[in-house]
XYZ file of C-alpha atoms in Angstrom:
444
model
C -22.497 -6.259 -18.896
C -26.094 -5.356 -18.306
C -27.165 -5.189 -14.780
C -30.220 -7.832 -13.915
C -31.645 -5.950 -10.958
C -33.576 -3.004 -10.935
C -32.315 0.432 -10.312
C -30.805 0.984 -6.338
C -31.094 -3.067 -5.563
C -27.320 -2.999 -5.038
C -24.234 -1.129 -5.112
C -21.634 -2.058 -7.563
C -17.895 -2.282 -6.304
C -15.730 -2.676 -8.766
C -12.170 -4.103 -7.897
C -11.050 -6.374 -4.593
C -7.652 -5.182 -3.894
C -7.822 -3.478 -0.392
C -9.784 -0.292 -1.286
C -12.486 -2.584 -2.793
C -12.962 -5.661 -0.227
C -13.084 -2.341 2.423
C -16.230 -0.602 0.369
C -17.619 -3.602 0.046
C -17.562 -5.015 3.956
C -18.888 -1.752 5.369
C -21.581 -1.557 2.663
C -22.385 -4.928 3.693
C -22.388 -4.745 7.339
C -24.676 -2.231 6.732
C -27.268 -4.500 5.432
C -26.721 -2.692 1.959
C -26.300 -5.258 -0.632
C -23.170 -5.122 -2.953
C -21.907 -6.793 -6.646
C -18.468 -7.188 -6.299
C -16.101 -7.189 -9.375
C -12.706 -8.492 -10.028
C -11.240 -9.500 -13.346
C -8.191 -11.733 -11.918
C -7.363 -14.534 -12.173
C -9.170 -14.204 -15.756
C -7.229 -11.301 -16.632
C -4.440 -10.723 -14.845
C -1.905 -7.639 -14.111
C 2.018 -7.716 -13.712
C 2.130 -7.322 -9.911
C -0.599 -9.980 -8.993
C -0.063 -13.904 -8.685
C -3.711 -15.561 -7.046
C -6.851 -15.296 -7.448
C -7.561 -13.987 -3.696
C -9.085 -10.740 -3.075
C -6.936 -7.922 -1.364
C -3.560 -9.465 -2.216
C -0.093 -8.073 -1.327
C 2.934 -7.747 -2.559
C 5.069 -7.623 1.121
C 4.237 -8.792 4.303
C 5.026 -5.513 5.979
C 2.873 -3.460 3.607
C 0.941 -2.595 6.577
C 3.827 -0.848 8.385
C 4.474 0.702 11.638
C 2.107 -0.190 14.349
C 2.673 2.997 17.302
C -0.029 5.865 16.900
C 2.788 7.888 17.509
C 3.238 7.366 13.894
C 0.379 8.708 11.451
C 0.056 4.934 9.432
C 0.041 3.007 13.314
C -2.783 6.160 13.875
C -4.742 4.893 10.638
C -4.560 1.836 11.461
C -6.105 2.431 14.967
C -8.682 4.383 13.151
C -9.701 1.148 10.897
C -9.930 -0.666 13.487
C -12.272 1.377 15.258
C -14.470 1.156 11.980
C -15.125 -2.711 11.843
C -12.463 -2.427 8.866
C -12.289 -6.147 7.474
C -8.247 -5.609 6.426
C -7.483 -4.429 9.978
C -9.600 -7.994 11.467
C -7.715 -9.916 8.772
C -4.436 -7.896 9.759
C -4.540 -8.681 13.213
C -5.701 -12.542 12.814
C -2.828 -12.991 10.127
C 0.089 -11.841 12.256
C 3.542 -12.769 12.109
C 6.422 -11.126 14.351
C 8.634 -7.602 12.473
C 9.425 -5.746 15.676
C 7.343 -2.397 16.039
C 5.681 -2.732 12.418
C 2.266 -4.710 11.565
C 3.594 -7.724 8.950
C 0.972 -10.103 8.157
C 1.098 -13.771 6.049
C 0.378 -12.116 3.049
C -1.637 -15.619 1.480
C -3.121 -16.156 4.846
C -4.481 -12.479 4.658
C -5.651 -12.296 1.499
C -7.521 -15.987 2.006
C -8.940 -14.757 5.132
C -10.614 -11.489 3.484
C -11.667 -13.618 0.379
C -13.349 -15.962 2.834
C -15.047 -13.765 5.053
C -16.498 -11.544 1.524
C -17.926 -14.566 -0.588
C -19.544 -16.127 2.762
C -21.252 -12.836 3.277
C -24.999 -13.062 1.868
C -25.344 -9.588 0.409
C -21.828 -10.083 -1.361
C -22.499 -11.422 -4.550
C -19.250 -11.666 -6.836
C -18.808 -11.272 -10.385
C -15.460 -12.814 -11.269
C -15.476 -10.633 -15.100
C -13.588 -7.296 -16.384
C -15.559 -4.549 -16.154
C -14.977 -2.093 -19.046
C -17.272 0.519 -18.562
C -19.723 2.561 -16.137
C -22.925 2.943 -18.725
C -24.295 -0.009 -18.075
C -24.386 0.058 -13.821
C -27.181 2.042 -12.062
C -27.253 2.880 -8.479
C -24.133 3.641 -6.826
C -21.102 2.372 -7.998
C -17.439 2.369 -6.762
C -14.087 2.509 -8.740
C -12.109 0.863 -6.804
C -9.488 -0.995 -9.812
C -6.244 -0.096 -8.155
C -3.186 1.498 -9.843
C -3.067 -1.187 -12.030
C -6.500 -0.347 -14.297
C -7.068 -2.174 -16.912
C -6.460 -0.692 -20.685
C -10.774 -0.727 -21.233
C -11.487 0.855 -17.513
C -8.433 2.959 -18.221
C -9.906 4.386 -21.007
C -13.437 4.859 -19.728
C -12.278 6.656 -16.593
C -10.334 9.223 -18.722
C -13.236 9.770 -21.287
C -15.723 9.972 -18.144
C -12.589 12.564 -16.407
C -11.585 14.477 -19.652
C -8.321 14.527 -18.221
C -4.962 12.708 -18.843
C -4.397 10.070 -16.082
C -0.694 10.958 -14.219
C 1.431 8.089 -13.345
C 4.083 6.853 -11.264
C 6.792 3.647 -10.801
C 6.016 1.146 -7.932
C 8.180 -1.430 -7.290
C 8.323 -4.682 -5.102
C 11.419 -6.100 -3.564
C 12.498 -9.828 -3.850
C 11.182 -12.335 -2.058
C 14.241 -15.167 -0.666
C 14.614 -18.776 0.862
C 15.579 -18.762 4.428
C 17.535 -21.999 4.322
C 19.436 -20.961 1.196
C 21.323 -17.955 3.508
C 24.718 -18.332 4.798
C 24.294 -17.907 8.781
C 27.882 -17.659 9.111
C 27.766 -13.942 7.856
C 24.223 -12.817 9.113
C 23.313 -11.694 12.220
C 19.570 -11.618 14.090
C 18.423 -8.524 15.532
C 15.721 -5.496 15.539
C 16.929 -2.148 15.283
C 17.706 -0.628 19.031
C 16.605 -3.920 20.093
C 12.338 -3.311 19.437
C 10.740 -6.782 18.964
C 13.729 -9.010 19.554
C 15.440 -10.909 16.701
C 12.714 -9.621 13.814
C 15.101 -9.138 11.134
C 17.700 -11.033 9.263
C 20.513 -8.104 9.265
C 23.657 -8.963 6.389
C 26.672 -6.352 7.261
C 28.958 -4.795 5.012
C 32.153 -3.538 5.411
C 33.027 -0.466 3.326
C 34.748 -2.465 0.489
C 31.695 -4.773 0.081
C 29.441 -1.786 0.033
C 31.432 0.399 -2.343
C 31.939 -2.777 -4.738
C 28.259 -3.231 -4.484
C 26.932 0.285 -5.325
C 29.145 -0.308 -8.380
C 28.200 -3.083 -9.385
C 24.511 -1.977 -8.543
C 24.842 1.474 -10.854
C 25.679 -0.618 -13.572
C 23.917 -3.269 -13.538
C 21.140 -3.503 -16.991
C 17.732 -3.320 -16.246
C 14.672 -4.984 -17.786
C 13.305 -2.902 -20.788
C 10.210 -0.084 -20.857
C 7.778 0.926 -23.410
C 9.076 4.180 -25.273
C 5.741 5.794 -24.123
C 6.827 5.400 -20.011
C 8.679 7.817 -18.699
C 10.550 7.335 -15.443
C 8.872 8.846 -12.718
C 9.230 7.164 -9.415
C 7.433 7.515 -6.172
C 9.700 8.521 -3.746
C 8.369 5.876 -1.247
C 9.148 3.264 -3.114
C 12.316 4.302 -5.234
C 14.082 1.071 -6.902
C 17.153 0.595 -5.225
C 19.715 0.860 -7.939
C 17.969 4.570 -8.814
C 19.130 5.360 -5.166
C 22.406 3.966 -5.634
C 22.970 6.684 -8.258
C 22.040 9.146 -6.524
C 25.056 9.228 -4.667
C 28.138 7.483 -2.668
C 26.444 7.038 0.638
C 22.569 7.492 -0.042
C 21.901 3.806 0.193
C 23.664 4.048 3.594
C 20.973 6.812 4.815
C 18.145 5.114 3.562
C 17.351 1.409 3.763
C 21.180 -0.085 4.259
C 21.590 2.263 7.395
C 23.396 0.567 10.357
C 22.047 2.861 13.181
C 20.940 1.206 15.874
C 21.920 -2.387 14.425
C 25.333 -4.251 16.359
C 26.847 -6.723 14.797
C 27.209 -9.413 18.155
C 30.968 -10.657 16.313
C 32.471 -7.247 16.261
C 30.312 -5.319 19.307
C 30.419 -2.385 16.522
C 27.994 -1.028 13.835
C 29.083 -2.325 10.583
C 29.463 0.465 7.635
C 25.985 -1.064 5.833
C 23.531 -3.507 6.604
C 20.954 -4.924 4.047
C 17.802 -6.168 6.414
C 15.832 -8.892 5.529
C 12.241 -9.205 7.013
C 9.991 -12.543 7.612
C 7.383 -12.929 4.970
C 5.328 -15.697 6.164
C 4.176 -17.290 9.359
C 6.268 -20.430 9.114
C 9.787 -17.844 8.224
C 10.721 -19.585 5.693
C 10.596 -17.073 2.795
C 12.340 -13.469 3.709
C 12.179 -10.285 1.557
C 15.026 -7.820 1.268
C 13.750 -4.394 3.138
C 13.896 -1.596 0.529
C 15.428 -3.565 -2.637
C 12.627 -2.717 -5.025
C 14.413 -3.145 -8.046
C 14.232 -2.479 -11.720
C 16.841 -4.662 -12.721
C 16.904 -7.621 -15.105
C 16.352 -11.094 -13.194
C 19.981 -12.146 -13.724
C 21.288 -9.166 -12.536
C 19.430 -8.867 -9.492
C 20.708 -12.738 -8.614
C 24.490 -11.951 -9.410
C 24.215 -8.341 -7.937
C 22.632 -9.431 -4.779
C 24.339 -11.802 -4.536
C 27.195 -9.786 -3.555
C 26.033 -8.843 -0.200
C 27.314 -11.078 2.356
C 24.996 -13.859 3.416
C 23.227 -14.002 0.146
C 25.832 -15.664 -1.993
C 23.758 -18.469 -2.508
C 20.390 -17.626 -1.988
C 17.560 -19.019 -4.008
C 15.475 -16.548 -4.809
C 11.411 -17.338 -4.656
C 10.251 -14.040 -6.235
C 12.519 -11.531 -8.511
C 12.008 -7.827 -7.732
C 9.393 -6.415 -10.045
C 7.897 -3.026 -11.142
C 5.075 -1.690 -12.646
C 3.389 1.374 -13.928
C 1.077 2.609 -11.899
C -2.432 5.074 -12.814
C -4.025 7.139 -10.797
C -6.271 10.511 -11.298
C -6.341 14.411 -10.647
C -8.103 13.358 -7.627
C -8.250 17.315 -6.147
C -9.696 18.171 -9.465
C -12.505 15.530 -9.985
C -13.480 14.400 -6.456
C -15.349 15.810 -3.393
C -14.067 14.843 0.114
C -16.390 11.516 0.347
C -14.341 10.335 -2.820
C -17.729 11.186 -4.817
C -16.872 12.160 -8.800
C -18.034 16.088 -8.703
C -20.148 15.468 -11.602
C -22.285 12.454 -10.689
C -23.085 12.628 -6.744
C -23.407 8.102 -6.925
C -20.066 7.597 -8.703
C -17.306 7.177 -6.282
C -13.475 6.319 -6.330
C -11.442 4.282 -4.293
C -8.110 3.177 -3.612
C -4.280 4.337 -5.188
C -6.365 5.174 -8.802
C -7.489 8.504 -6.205
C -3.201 9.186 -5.412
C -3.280 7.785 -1.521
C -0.294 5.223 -1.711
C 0.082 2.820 0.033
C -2.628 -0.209 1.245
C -3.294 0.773 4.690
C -4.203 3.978 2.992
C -6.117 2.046 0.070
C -8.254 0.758 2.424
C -9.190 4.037 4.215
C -10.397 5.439 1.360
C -12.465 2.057 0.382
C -13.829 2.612 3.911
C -14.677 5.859 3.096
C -16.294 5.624 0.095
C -17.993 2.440 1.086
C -19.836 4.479 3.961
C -20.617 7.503 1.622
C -22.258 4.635 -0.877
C -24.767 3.754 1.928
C -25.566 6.822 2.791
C -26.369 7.947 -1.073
C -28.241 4.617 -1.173
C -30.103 4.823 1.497
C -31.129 8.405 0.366
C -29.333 10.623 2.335
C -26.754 12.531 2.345
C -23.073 11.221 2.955
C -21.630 12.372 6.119
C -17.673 13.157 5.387
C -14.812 12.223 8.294
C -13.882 14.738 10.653
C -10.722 16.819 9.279
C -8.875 15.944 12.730
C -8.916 12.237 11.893
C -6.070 10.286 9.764
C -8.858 9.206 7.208
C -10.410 12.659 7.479
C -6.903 14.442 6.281
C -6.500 11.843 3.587
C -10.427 12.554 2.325
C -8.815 16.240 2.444
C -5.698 15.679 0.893
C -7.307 13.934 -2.722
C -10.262 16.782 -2.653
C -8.757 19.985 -2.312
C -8.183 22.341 -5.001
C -5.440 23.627 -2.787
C -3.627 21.218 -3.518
C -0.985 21.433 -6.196
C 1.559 19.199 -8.628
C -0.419 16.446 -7.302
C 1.336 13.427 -5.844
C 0.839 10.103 -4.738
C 0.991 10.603 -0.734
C 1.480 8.297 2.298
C -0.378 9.275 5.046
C 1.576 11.889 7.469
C 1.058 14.085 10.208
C 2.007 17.215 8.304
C -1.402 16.793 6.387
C -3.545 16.829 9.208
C -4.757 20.147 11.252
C -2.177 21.265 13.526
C -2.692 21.473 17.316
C -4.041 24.867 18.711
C -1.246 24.728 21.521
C 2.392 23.718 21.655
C 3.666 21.007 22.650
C 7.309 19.664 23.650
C 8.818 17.332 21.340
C 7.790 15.818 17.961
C 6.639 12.321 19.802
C 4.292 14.004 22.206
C 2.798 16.556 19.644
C 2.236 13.047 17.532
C 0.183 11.423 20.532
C -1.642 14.752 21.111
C -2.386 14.880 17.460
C -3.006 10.993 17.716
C -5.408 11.641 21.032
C -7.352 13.975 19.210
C -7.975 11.847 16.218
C -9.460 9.012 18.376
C -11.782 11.514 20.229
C -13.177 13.043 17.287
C -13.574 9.548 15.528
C -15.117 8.184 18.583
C -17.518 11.076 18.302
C -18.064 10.603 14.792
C -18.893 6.915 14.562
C -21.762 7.408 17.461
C -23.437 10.094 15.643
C -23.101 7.458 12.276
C -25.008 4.958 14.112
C -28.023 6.908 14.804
């Protein structure tokens, strides 16, 4: 592919998941103009099904809402950016208690919309397989999913092995094919009303489930991929085995959740949450799942309510790529050997999209700077996006990991404060100051 432009007409962006549709709206809005590259629906990957840009594979991917929690805090902080995912976010709705769910085809049209309309977007729908032939700036932004030819360009250009991890997404269900005689509505501790589709268990239906679960046969792997899972994300028959009642602590915990037949917890509840604006298609909270496709319908189909439920989408999983990043980039996601070269997205290790996007952000505002012909101006370390910048640049940092964004990666306060909420909104408080401060001083 042999650019037609001269040198510094344009910076190249290539991917549109979330970290790429990000770098290429704030480039944009910045009256830089940007060449946009996505391979799908030409060539496509395991985990994708459309051709839209920034598509998702659950409608809560965007996750807790509060800034008393560090993702609700990055989200806040996107916002505050002009961040296109956050506008789409917001316009694309659709009700999951204290957590941000969106309709995911809704979402992803409305970013695909807003990019192609833009008239310094110009989009290349075509693989790219290399970096020699793109001058300027250019942004890696291909996801965890990169394909074989980029794959192999970014570890010659690296000189390091790429790391890897599992990710997994749960099944997707038909609302009308669950039995309402056995399922009750409710948010836990009562946040947001009836959110979530809750299916109790008693503890013979859970025991004969985690059996039944442990040895159930799962769908085959190359020889070459060895199992290593992201704890985040860990397939729910792996957590099964791990013992009697650690399905129970994790995502089929009753607390807070009363069944309104019995006036009791139940021993294990399986939560389903609404997928689309019209709530007819519901996914099963935490069941990312490794299993064969006939397996997951008779094994799930042991819990009660789901005897008969048609499912829309199997669970799926997929290997997942992503780089040294402490080793190879600087804190503006710039490669430490080439200054214009930047990466985005979970190929840099942030998990997770809300966190995909911050780092698109990111790098899309470095990218303007360097092509403008100054010098990139990083986030302030007190900010959510700041830490994450942090987290993938520091040498400090070591047995790398894919990470979520937290509060125990961002600077601690310089005073104590009384309970873990309140330090969070202090910590949250600061953030917002120091990005407040930060985006005024961008402008000028």
């Amino acid at each position: 592919m042999q650019a037609q432009k001269r040198k510094n007409d344009f910076v190249t962006v290539i991917g549109a998941g979330l970290a790429g549709v990000e770098a290429a709206w704030q480039l944009a809005i910045r009256n830089v103009p940007v060449r946009l590259y996505e391979m799908r629906p030409k060539i496509n990957t395991p985990a994708h099904k459309t051709e839209l840009f920034a598509e998702l594979v659950c409608s809560n991917s965007l996750r807790a809402a509060n800034v008393e929690n560090a993702v609700g805090l990055l989200k806040k902080e996107l916002a505050m950016m002009d961040s296109l995912v956050m506008e789409a976010a917001y316009a694309t709705q659709i009700p999951a208690g204290g957590a941000l769910a969106v309709d995911r085809e809704a979402f992803s049209r409305y970013i695909t919309k807003t990019l192609l309309r833009h008239e310094l977007v110009d989009f290349v729908n075509e693989e790219a397989t290399g970096l020699a032939d793109f001058t300027g700036p250019v942004i890696v932004a291909t996801g965890p999913l990169t394909s074989p030819k980029m794959a192999a360009c970014i570890m010659r250009l690296t000189g390091q092995e790429h790391l890897y991890f599992y990710d997994a997404a749960a099944p997707l269900l038909s609302r009308d094919s669950l039995d309402d005689g056995k399922i009750f509505m409710a948010s836990r501790y009562d946040k947001g009303g009836g959110d979530y589709i809750n299916c109790p268990l008693n503890r013979e239906e859970y025991l004969a489930f985690r059996e039944q679960l442990i040895g159930a046969q799962v769908a085959e792997r190359e020889e070459f991929e060895k199992e290593v899972y992201f704890e985040g994300c860990m397939p729910i028959e792996e957590m099964a085995r791990r013992g009697e009642d650690t399905m129970r602590f994790g995502p089929l915990k009753p607390v807070g959740l009363v069944d309104p037949r019995t006036g009791e917890e139940p021993y294990a509840v399986v939560q389903l949450r609404q997928d689309d604006a019209a709530a007819s298609v519901y996914n099963i909270v935490g069941f990312q799942t490794h299993l064969k496709w006939p397996e997951q319908k008779r094994v799930f189909g042991m819990i009660p309510g789901l005897e008969k439920a048609q499912f829309l989408r199997y669970g799926v999983m997929h290997r997942n790529t992503f780089i040294n990043s402490p080793q190879l980039l600087n804190s503006d996601f710039s490669f430490n050997k080439n200054a214009s070269l930047f990466f985005a997205g979970q190929v840099t290790g942030v998990e997770g999209y809300v966190e995909s996007a911050a780092s698109g952000l990111a790098a899309g505002l470095s990218a303007a700077k360097i092509f403008a012909g100054q010098k990139s101006q990083g986030f302030p370390r007190e900010t959510a996006i700041g830490s994450l910048c942090f987290y993938v640049s520091s040498p400090e940092v070591k047995n790398f990991q894919p990470m979520n964004i937290n509060f125990g990666i961002m600077p601690p306060l310089p005073y104590k404060v009384k309970g873990k909420k309140n330090k969070n909104i202090k910590i949250a408080e600061r953030a917002l100051e120091s990005l407040q401060e930060f985006k005024q001083n961008l402008s000028r």
